[in-house]
Each structure stands twice: as C-alpha cells, then as structure tokens.
mmCIF file of C-alpha atoms and ligand atoms in Angstrom:
data_model
loop_
_atom_site.group_PDB
_atom_site.id
_atom_site.type_symbol
_atom_site.label_atom_id
_atom_site.label_comp_id
_atom_site.label_asym_id
_atom_site.label_seq_id
_atom_site.Cartn_x
_atom_site.Cartn_y
_atom_site.Cartn_z
ATOM 1 C CA MET A 1 -204.372 11.757 -11.560
ATOM 2 C CA SER A 2 -206.429 14.115 -13.321
ATOM 3 C CA GLU A 3 -209.199 11.952 -15.014
ATOM 4 C CA ALA A 4 -212.056 10.375 -12.996
ATOM 5 C CA ALA A 5 -212.394 6.985 -12.678
ATOM 6 C CA PRO A 6 -214.308 4.876 -15.471
ATOM 7 C CA ARG A 7 -217.937 4.937 -14.317
ATOM 8 C CA ALA A 8 -218.378 1.255 -13.826
ATOM 9 C CA ILE A 9 -215.642 1.123 -11.024
ATOM 10 C CA ARG A 10 -217.334 1.427 -7.668
ATOM 11 C CA HIS A 11 -215.056 -0.935 -5.493
ATOM 12 C CA ILE A 12 -211.577 -1.613 -5.808
ATOM 13 C CA ALA A 13 -209.894 -4.425 -3.365
ATOM 14 C CA ILE A 14 -206.019 -4.849 -2.966
ATOM 15 C CA ILE A 15 -203.584 -7.118 -1.580
ATOM 16 C CA MET A 16 -200.891 -5.019 -0.425
ATOM 17 C CA ASP A 17 -197.996 -7.305 -1.021
ATOM 18 C CA GLY A 18 -194.323 -6.892 -0.727
ATOM 19 C CA ASN A 19 -193.580 -4.907 2.125
ATOM 20 C CA GLY A 20 -190.911 -7.335 3.507
ATOM 21 C CA ARG A 21 -188.956 -7.789 0.228
ATOM 22 C CA TRP A 22 -188.906 -3.721 0.021
ATOM 23 C CA ALA A 23 -187.280 -3.384 3.195
ATOM 24 C CA LYS A 24 -185.071 -6.202 2.554
ATOM 25 C CA GLN A 25 -183.796 -4.688 -0.929
ATOM 26 C CA ARG A 26 -182.762 -1.622 1.236
ATOM 27 C CA GLY A 27 -181.453 -3.355 4.009
ATOM 28 C CA PHE A 28 -183.922 -2.308 6.303
ATOM 29 C CA PRO A 29 -185.753 -4.221 9.175
ATOM 30 C CA ARG A 30 -189.200 -5.576 7.683
ATOM 31 C CA GLN A 31 -190.844 -2.950 9.943
ATOM 32 C CA VAL A 32 -189.968 -0.247 7.851
ATOM 33 C CA GLY A 33 -191.315 -1.787 4.935
ATOM 34 C CA HIS A 34 -194.653 -2.122 6.891
ATOM 35 C CA GLU A 35 -194.522 1.575 7.771
ATOM 36 C CA ARG A 36 -194.005 2.663 4.229
ATOM 37 C CA GLY A 37 -196.892 0.203 3.481
ATOM 38 C CA VAL A 38 -198.953 2.595 5.877
ATOM 39 C CA GLU A 39 -197.727 5.491 3.612
ATOM 40 C CA ALA A 40 -199.053 3.940 0.530
ATOM 41 C CA LEU A 41 -202.145 3.206 2.217
ATOM 42 C CA ARG A 42 -202.766 6.479 2.777
ATOM 43 C CA ARG A 43 -201.950 7.599 -0.671
ATOM 44 C CA THR A 44 -204.178 5.147 -2.220
ATOM 45 C CA VAL A 45 -207.231 6.073 0.143
ATOM 46 C CA GLU A 46 -206.859 9.850 -1.117
ATOM 47 C CA ALA A 47 -206.181 8.662 -4.941
ATOM 48 C CA CYS A 48 -209.332 6.241 -4.831
ATOM 49 C CA ARG A 49 -211.533 8.926 -3.090
ATOM 50 C CA ASP A 50 -210.797 12.008 -5.101
ATOM 51 C CA ILE A 51 -211.710 9.874 -8.440
ATOM 52 C CA GLY A 52 -215.160 8.823 -7.255
ATOM 53 C CA ILE A 53 -214.124 4.940 -6.146
ATOM 54 C CA GLU A 54 -216.678 4.190 -3.538
ATOM 55 C CA TYR A 55 -215.100 1.467 -1.689
ATOM 56 C CA LEU A 56 -211.690 0.383 -1.023
ATOM 57 C CA THR A 57 -210.925 -2.931 0.664
ATOM 58 C CA VAL A 58 -207.456 -3.664 1.854
ATOM 59 C CA PHE A 59 -205.906 -6.976 2.791
ATOM 60 C CA SER A 60 -203.970 -5.873 6.082
ATOM 61 C CA PHE A 61 -203.650 -9.098 7.879
ATOM 62 C CA SER A 62 -204.854 -12.516 6.713
ATOM 63 C CA SER A 63 -206.053 -15.335 8.820
ATOM 64 C CA GLU A 64 -202.885 -17.318 7.769
ATOM 65 C CA ASN A 65 -200.643 -14.756 8.967
ATOM 66 C CA TRP A 66 -200.862 -15.879 12.620
ATOM 67 C CA LYS A 67 -198.133 -18.355 11.466
ATOM 68 C CA ARG A 68 -195.369 -15.495 10.776
ATOM 69 C CA PRO A 69 -193.352 -15.339 13.902
ATOM 70 C CA ALA A 70 -194.438 -13.763 17.207
ATOM 71 C CA GLU A 71 -192.394 -10.539 16.544
ATOM 72 C CA GLU A 72 -193.782 -9.827 13.206
ATOM 73 C CA ILE A 73 -197.595 -10.373 14.070
ATOM 74 C CA SER A 74 -197.070 -7.895 17.079
ATOM 75 C CA ALA A 75 -195.295 -5.371 14.780
ATOM 76 C CA LEU A 76 -198.282 -5.557 12.341
ATOM 77 C CA PHE A 77 -200.959 -5.336 15.600
ATOM 78 C CA GLY A 78 -198.732 -2.397 16.292
ATOM 79 C CA LEU A 79 -199.227 -0.956 12.888
ATOM 80 C CA LEU A 80 -202.818 -0.936 12.866
ATOM 81 C CA ARG A 81 -202.792 0.443 16.591
ATOM 82 C CA LEU A 82 -200.716 3.297 14.871
ATOM 83 C CA TYR A 83 -202.592 3.816 11.808
ATOM 84 C CA VAL A 84 -206.042 4.034 13.449
ATOM 85 C CA ARG A 85 -204.505 6.382 16.343
ATOM 86 C CA GLN A 86 -202.807 8.621 13.649
ATOM 87 C CA ASP A 87 -205.373 8.818 10.938
ATOM 88 C CA LEU A 88 -208.729 8.307 12.436
ATOM 89 C CA LYS A 89 -209.161 12.152 13.068
ATOM 90 C CA ARG A 90 -208.648 12.978 9.432
ATOM 91 C CA LEU A 91 -210.598 10.029 7.907
ATOM 92 C CA LYS A 92 -213.319 11.305 9.753
ATOM 93 C CA GLU A 93 -212.968 14.653 8.715
ATOM 94 C CA ASP A 94 -212.610 13.251 4.873
ATOM 95 C CA GLY A 95 -215.542 11.293 5.045
ATOM 96 C CA VAL A 96 -214.398 7.938 4.900
ATOM 97 C CA ARG A 97 -216.336 5.458 6.946
ATOM 98 C CA VAL A 98 -214.061 2.707 8.292
ATOM 99 C CA GLN A 99 -215.374 -0.932 8.396
ATOM 100 C CA VAL A 100 -213.461 -3.921 9.631
ATOM 101 C CA ILE A 101 -214.023 -7.298 8.249
ATOM 102 C CA GLY A 102 -212.625 -10.344 9.344
ATOM 103 C CA ASN A 103 -212.602 -12.598 12.486
ATOM 104 C CA ARG A 104 -212.746 -10.976 15.795
ATOM 105 C CA GLU A 105 -212.177 -13.725 17.849
ATOM 106 C CA GLY A 106 -208.730 -14.160 19.279
ATOM 107 C CA LEU A 107 -207.680 -10.376 18.758
ATOM 108 C CA PRO A 108 -206.343 -8.553 21.562
ATOM 109 C CA GLU A 109 -208.622 -6.445 23.478
ATOM 110 C CA ASP A 110 -207.012 -3.433 22.771
ATOM 111 C CA ILE A 111 -207.379 -3.665 19.113
ATOM 112 C CA LEU A 112 -210.861 -4.740 19.098
ATOM 113 C CA ALA A 113 -211.822 -1.928 21.089
ATOM 114 C CA LEU A 114 -209.920 0.382 18.563
ATOM 115 C CA LEU A 115 -211.193 -1.206 15.562
ATOM 116 C CA LEU A 116 -214.905 -0.559 17.081
ATOM 117 C CA LYS A 117 -214.054 2.913 17.989
ATOM 118 C CA ALA A 118 -212.991 3.501 14.091
ATOM 119 C CA GLU A 119 -216.267 1.956 12.872
ATOM 120 C CA THR A 120 -218.538 3.939 15.458
ATOM 121 C CA GLU A 121 -216.556 7.406 14.969
ATOM 122 C CA THR A 122 -216.650 6.984 11.290
ATOM 123 C CA GLN A 123 -220.341 5.373 10.821
ATOM 124 C CA GLN A 124 -222.338 8.548 9.624
ATOM 125 C CA ASN A 125 -219.914 9.012 6.780
ATOM 126 C CA SER A 126 -220.783 8.071 3.231
ATOM 127 C CA ARG A 127 -218.645 9.639 1.003
ATOM 128 C CA PHE A 128 -216.002 6.716 0.620
ATOM 129 C CA VAL A 129 -215.841 3.399 2.649
ATOM 130 C CA LEU A 130 -212.408 2.012 3.639
ATOM 131 C CA ASN A 131 -212.683 -1.939 4.467
ATOM 132 C CA ILE A 132 -209.795 -3.258 6.477
ATOM 133 C CA ALA A 133 -209.334 -6.947 6.176
ATOM 134 C CA PHE A 134 -208.073 -7.708 9.720
ATOM 135 C CA ASN A 135 -207.652 -11.444 10.429
ATOM 136 C CA TYR A 136 -209.271 -12.289 7.403
ATOM 137 C CA GLY A 137 -209.719 -15.098 5.278
ATOM 138 C CA GLY A 138 -212.291 -15.393 2.281
ATOM 139 C CA ARG A 139 -212.999 -19.302 3.385
ATOM 140 C CA ASP A 140 -213.568 -18.168 6.884
ATOM 141 C CA ASP A 141 -216.001 -15.454 5.867
ATOM 142 C CA ILE A 142 -217.872 -18.405 3.432
ATOM 143 C CA VAL A 143 -218.281 -20.616 6.656
ATOM 144 C CA GLN A 144 -219.337 -17.720 9.001
ATOM 145 C CA ALA A 145 -222.173 -16.816 6.249
ATOM 146 C CA CYS A 146 -223.014 -20.650 5.911
ATOM 147 C CA ARG A 147 -223.095 -20.902 9.959
ATOM 148 C CA SER A 148 -225.505 -17.747 10.013
ATOM 149 C CA LEU A 149 -227.886 -18.964 7.578
ATOM 150 C CA VAL A 150 -228.021 -22.476 9.212
ATOM 151 C CA ALA A 151 -228.939 -20.518 12.307
ATOM 152 C CA LYS A 152 -231.503 -18.685 10.732
ATOM 153 C CA ALA A 153 -233.089 -21.944 9.297
ATOM 154 C CA GLU A 154 -232.972 -23.515 12.671
ATOM 155 C CA ARG A 155 -235.090 -20.414 14.170
ATOM 156 C CA GLY A 156 -237.458 -21.049 11.387
ATOM 157 C CA GLU A 157 -236.576 -17.669 9.965
ATOM 158 C CA ILE A 158 -235.656 -19.050 6.224
ATOM 159 C CA ALA A 159 -236.296 -22.007 4.152
ATOM 160 C CA SER A 160 -233.441 -23.784 2.242
ATOM 161 C CA SER A 161 -235.609 -22.885 -0.897
ATOM 162 C CA GLN A 162 -235.088 -19.305 -0.141
ATOM 163 C CA ILE A 163 -231.174 -19.430 0.095
ATOM 164 C CA ASP A 164 -229.899 -17.956 -3.251
ATOM 165 C CA HIS A 165 -227.081 -16.119 -3.949
ATOM 166 C CA GLN A 166 -228.383 -12.829 -2.960
ATOM 167 C CA ALA A 167 -229.410 -14.195 0.373
ATOM 168 C CA PHE A 168 -225.925 -16.082 0.678
ATOM 169 C CA GLU A 169 -224.231 -12.546 -0.202
ATOM 170 C CA SER A 170 -225.839 -10.697 2.440
ATOM 171 C CA GLU A 171 -224.268 -12.823 4.983
ATOM 172 C CA LEU A 172 -220.861 -12.271 4.110
ATOM 173 C CA TRP A 173 -218.726 -9.866 6.009
ATOM 174 C CA LEU A 174 -219.366 -7.370 3.112
ATOM 175 C CA GLY A 175 -222.917 -7.593 3.387
ATOM 176 C CA ASP A 176 -224.589 -5.234 0.905
ATOM 177 C CA THR A 177 -221.341 -3.934 -0.240
ATOM 178 C CA PRO A 178 -221.037 -4.271 -4.467
ATOM 179 C CA ASN A 179 -218.526 -6.835 -5.327
ATOM 180 C CA PRO A 180 -214.798 -5.383 -6.465
ATOM 181 C CA GLU A 181 -214.797 -4.834 -10.145
ATOM 182 C CA VAL A 182 -210.999 -4.583 -9.883
ATOM 183 C CA LEU A 183 -208.738 -6.361 -7.775
ATOM 184 C CA ILE A 184 -205.280 -5.691 -7.476
ATOM 185 C CA ARG A 185 -201.997 -7.527 -6.189
ATOM 186 C CA THR A 186 -198.710 -5.877 -5.836
ATOM 187 C CA SER A 187 -195.412 -7.590 -5.796
ATOM 188 C CA GLY A 188 -195.538 -9.642 -8.964
ATOM 189 C CA GLU A 189 -197.607 -12.892 -7.077
ATOM 190 C CA TYR A 190 -199.909 -14.303 -9.170
ATOM 191 C CA ARG A 191 -202.361 -15.584 -6.612
ATOM 192 C CA ILE A 192 -205.495 -14.856 -4.631
ATOM 193 C CA SER A 193 -204.382 -15.924 -1.192
ATOM 194 C CA ASN A 194 -207.955 -16.433 0.049
ATOM 195 C CA PHE A 195 -208.837 -13.228 -0.505
ATOM 196 C CA MET A 196 -212.350 -12.152 -1.832
ATOM 197 C CA VAL A 197 -213.002 -15.494 -2.691
ATOM 198 C CA TRP A 198 -216.685 -15.383 -3.479
ATOM 199 C CA GLN A 199 -216.726 -11.709 -4.140
ATOM 200 C CA GLY A 200 -214.180 -11.727 -6.552
ATOM 201 C CA ALA A 201 -215.411 -14.454 -8.920
ATOM 202 C CA TYR A 202 -216.005 -11.956 -11.621
ATOM 203 C CA SER A 203 -213.528 -9.247 -10.742
ATOM 204 C CA GLU A 204 -210.770 -8.286 -13.083
ATOM 205 C CA TRP A 205 -207.446 -9.048 -11.585
ATOM 206 C CA TYR A 206 -204.632 -6.487 -12.253
ATOM 207 C CA PHE A 207 -201.147 -7.924 -11.004
ATOM 208 C CA THR A 208 -198.554 -5.520 -10.795
ATOM 209 C CA ASP A 209 -194.888 -6.063 -9.702
ATOM 210 C CA ALA A 210 -194.518 -3.129 -7.748
ATOM 211 C CA LEU A 211 -194.004 -3.645 -4.595
ATOM 212 C CA TRP A 212 -196.963 -2.004 -1.818
ATOM 213 C CA PRO A 213 -194.635 0.581 -0.336
ATOM 214 C CA ASP A 214 -193.914 1.509 -4.009
ATOM 215 C CA PHE A 215 -197.970 1.754 -5.104
ATOM 216 C CA ASP A 216 -198.829 5.341 -5.838
ATOM 217 C CA GLU A 217 -201.326 7.124 -8.023
ATOM 218 C CA GLU A 218 -199.459 6.016 -11.328
ATOM 219 C CA GLU A 219 -199.891 2.399 -10.498
ATOM 220 C CA LEU A 220 -203.432 2.855 -9.546
ATOM 221 C CA HIS A 221 -203.951 4.770 -12.841
ATOM 222 C CA ARG A 222 -202.647 1.691 -14.884
ATOM 223 C CA ALA A 223 -204.840 -0.709 -13.174
ATOM 224 C CA LEU A 224 -207.673 1.520 -13.727
ATOM 225 C CA VAL A 225 -206.697 1.779 -17.678
ATOM 226 C CA TYR A 226 -206.160 -1.908 -17.732
ATOM 227 C CA PHE A 227 -209.710 -2.487 -16.554
ATOM 228 C CA GLY A 228 -210.681 0.031 -18.998
ATOM 229 C CA SER A 229 -209.416 -2.383 -21.806
ATOM 230 C CA ARG A 230 -211.142 -5.336 -20.665
ATOM 231 C CA GLU A 231 -214.174 -6.859 -21.641
ATOM 232 C CA ARG A 232 -216.212 -8.030 -18.943
ATOM 233 C CA ARG A 233 -218.448 -10.781 -20.211
ATOM 234 C CA PHE A 234 -219.805 -12.679 -17.127
ATOM 235 C CA GLY A 235 -220.031 -15.920 -19.025
ATOM 236 C CA LEU A 236 -221.579 -14.227 -22.149
ATOM 237 C CA VAL A 237 -220.175 -14.263 -25.305
ATOM 238 C CA SER A 238 -218.756 -11.209 -26.798
ATOM 239 C CA GLU A 239 -221.562 -10.400 -29.020
ATOM 240 C CA GLN A 240 -224.123 -10.151 -26.178
ATOM 241 C CA VAL A 241 -222.187 -7.753 -23.920
ATOM 242 C CA GLY A 242 -220.996 -5.492 -26.877
HETATM 243 C C1 FPP B 301 -197.653 -7.871 3.043
HETATM 244 O O1 FPP B 301 -196.266 -7.520 2.796
HETATM 245 C C2 FPP B 301 -197.955 -7.181 3.707
HETATM 246 C C3 FPP B 301 -198.841 -7.367 5.101
HETATM 247 C C4 FPP B 301 -198.887 -8.742 5.458
HETATM 248 C C5 FPP B 301 -199.088 -6.466 5.825
HETATM 249 C C6 FPP B 301 -199.833 -5.206 4.901
HETATM 250 C C7 FPP B 301 -200.195 -4.076 5.869
HETATM 251 C C8 FPP B 301 -200.113 -3.052 5.600
HETATM 252 C C9 FPP B 301 -199.475 -2.316 4.176
HETATM 253 C C10 FPP B 301 -199.734 -1.849 6.623
HETATM 254 C C11 FPP B 301 -200.841 -2.191 7.626
HETATM 255 C C12 FPP B 301 -202.102 -1.513 7.363
HETATM 256 C C13 FPP B 301 -203.184 -1.159 8.097
HETATM 257 C C14 FPP B 301 -204.284 -1.025 7.891
HETATM 258 C C15 FPP B 301 -202.656 -1.020 9.656
HETATM 259 P P1 FPP B 301 -195.334 -9.000 3.370
HETATM 260 O O2 FPP B 301 -194.931 -8.774 4.482
HETATM 261 O O3 FPP B 301 -195.932 -10.294 2.937
HETATM 262 O O4 FPP B 301 -193.930 -8.779 2.339
HETATM 263 P P2 FPP B 301 -193.223 -9.789 1.749
HETATM 264 O O5 FPP B 301 -193.952 -11.051 0.936
HETATM 265 O O6 FPP B 301 -192.167 -9.191 0.520
HETATM 266 O O7 FPP B 301 -192.165 -10.422 2.856
#
C-alpha cells in the first residue's frame, strides 16, 4: 500500500476471527489455521507500522476461550510461545513496543515469563505499539478498573467526586493509549465479543467476510478507505462536525 494512513487514525484494533473456518475449508487441522493467523498478524503489524499507525491492538485469546477444548487452548498458548520466540528479536529491531493486556492470573508460569520478557525487552521502543490482548475480556477490564479505583478511594487517594471518564480510563489496561478510531472484525461475524467495550464506544466498526489468515494489506486498505468515508459525529449533528 503506497499512501499513508488518514491523519486521524492513530490506533486500530482487530478481532482476528476465522482461523478455524479457514483451516476447515481446506481440510487442515485448526492448528494450521492459527499458524496462518500468525503470518497474517506479522503482515498486519508491518503494514500498520509502515503507514504511520501508532497502536495496533489484537485480540488473540479471550477470557471466554478457556471454554474451548484443552487441546485447542494448548495450541493457542503454543502459538503465543512461538510468536514471541520467533519474532521478538525482529520486533525489537523494528522499533515495536509489545504490551500485553488481559488477566495474568491463571496463565502458565512460562507464558507469564515470556510475556514479561517481550514487554521488558521492547519497553524503550516508541515507534509503534503492539498490544496483544491475551486472556482478555472488556468486562474484566472494567471490573479491574473499578477495583483499582475503589482501592484508591479506600486509601484516601481519590474522592468519588474525582471519578470521571478520564480517571476511570486511566485505570483500564490500555491506560493512556488513545481509543481506537477503527475496530476491525474478520470472518463475517457482526459481534463485539467483549472486545474494547469501553474504548470502542465511538470507534468505527469495519466488518469483513475475509477470514483472518487471508487478511492482508488490501483488506487493511479497504478498512481505512471505509473509515475515511465515515463522518464521526460523537453524538453531535452533522452540521456541528462539518
Ligand atoms: C479466532 O479464530 C482466532 C483466535 C481465537 C486466536 C487468534 C490468534 C492468532 C491469530 C494467532 C496468535 C496470535 C498471537 C499474538 C500469538 P477461531 O479459532 O475462532 O476461528 P473460527 O471461528 O473460524 O473457528
């Protein structure tokens, strides 16, 4: 893709859906679909970075995915291990900062160590931030932010009158990251699935029938063109924003 991202887009978030169906359509085990999903993730990180997007947040394991068969969970954990082991060096060199959002409780020790390593070794990078939502749920995020605010109030650090949108938002896992202007979901499903519940309140949603392993620069470009065609009103009327 040659042109730069529209100026207004700093943050894109993606529900990478359809790995299983992609594999099934081709008679492959689901694992193959997930592996191709990792390749699509690599392409997307590079494409976003190249066009000047600052933040990319990807949903790679939801708090609901624990309900999947043990074999599938183990495959998804395996992929995260593989991704960090294979890509960390390149991500570091390419100026990518890796951040992991989600609940860390209940994750295997080696995964925790790997996530920490990825975060620590890339924390000096500032060119591009890749947020990996792992063991993530938007409602869990809101609950943990509430707990954190209540704990502050109990310590006398904040009064209830000081709790506004900004104070609340700063307790969320994405903290000071700007809210995503564009949210993408692949595979023809029209659901939010507990992703970016707070942060997506005014995002433009772009749904595509493409299955995640097929997602590429062209698909990203279509999402950006779609965004460019939308008038973002934030509750105002058209004349006010024009
Ligand atoms: C949805 O496909 C995809 C997931 C649950 C996992 C997404 C993970 C990756 C793309 C790769 C791993 C990423 C990292 C950062 C290691 P699905 O299995 O729900 O597909 P289906 O709905 O067609 O069955």
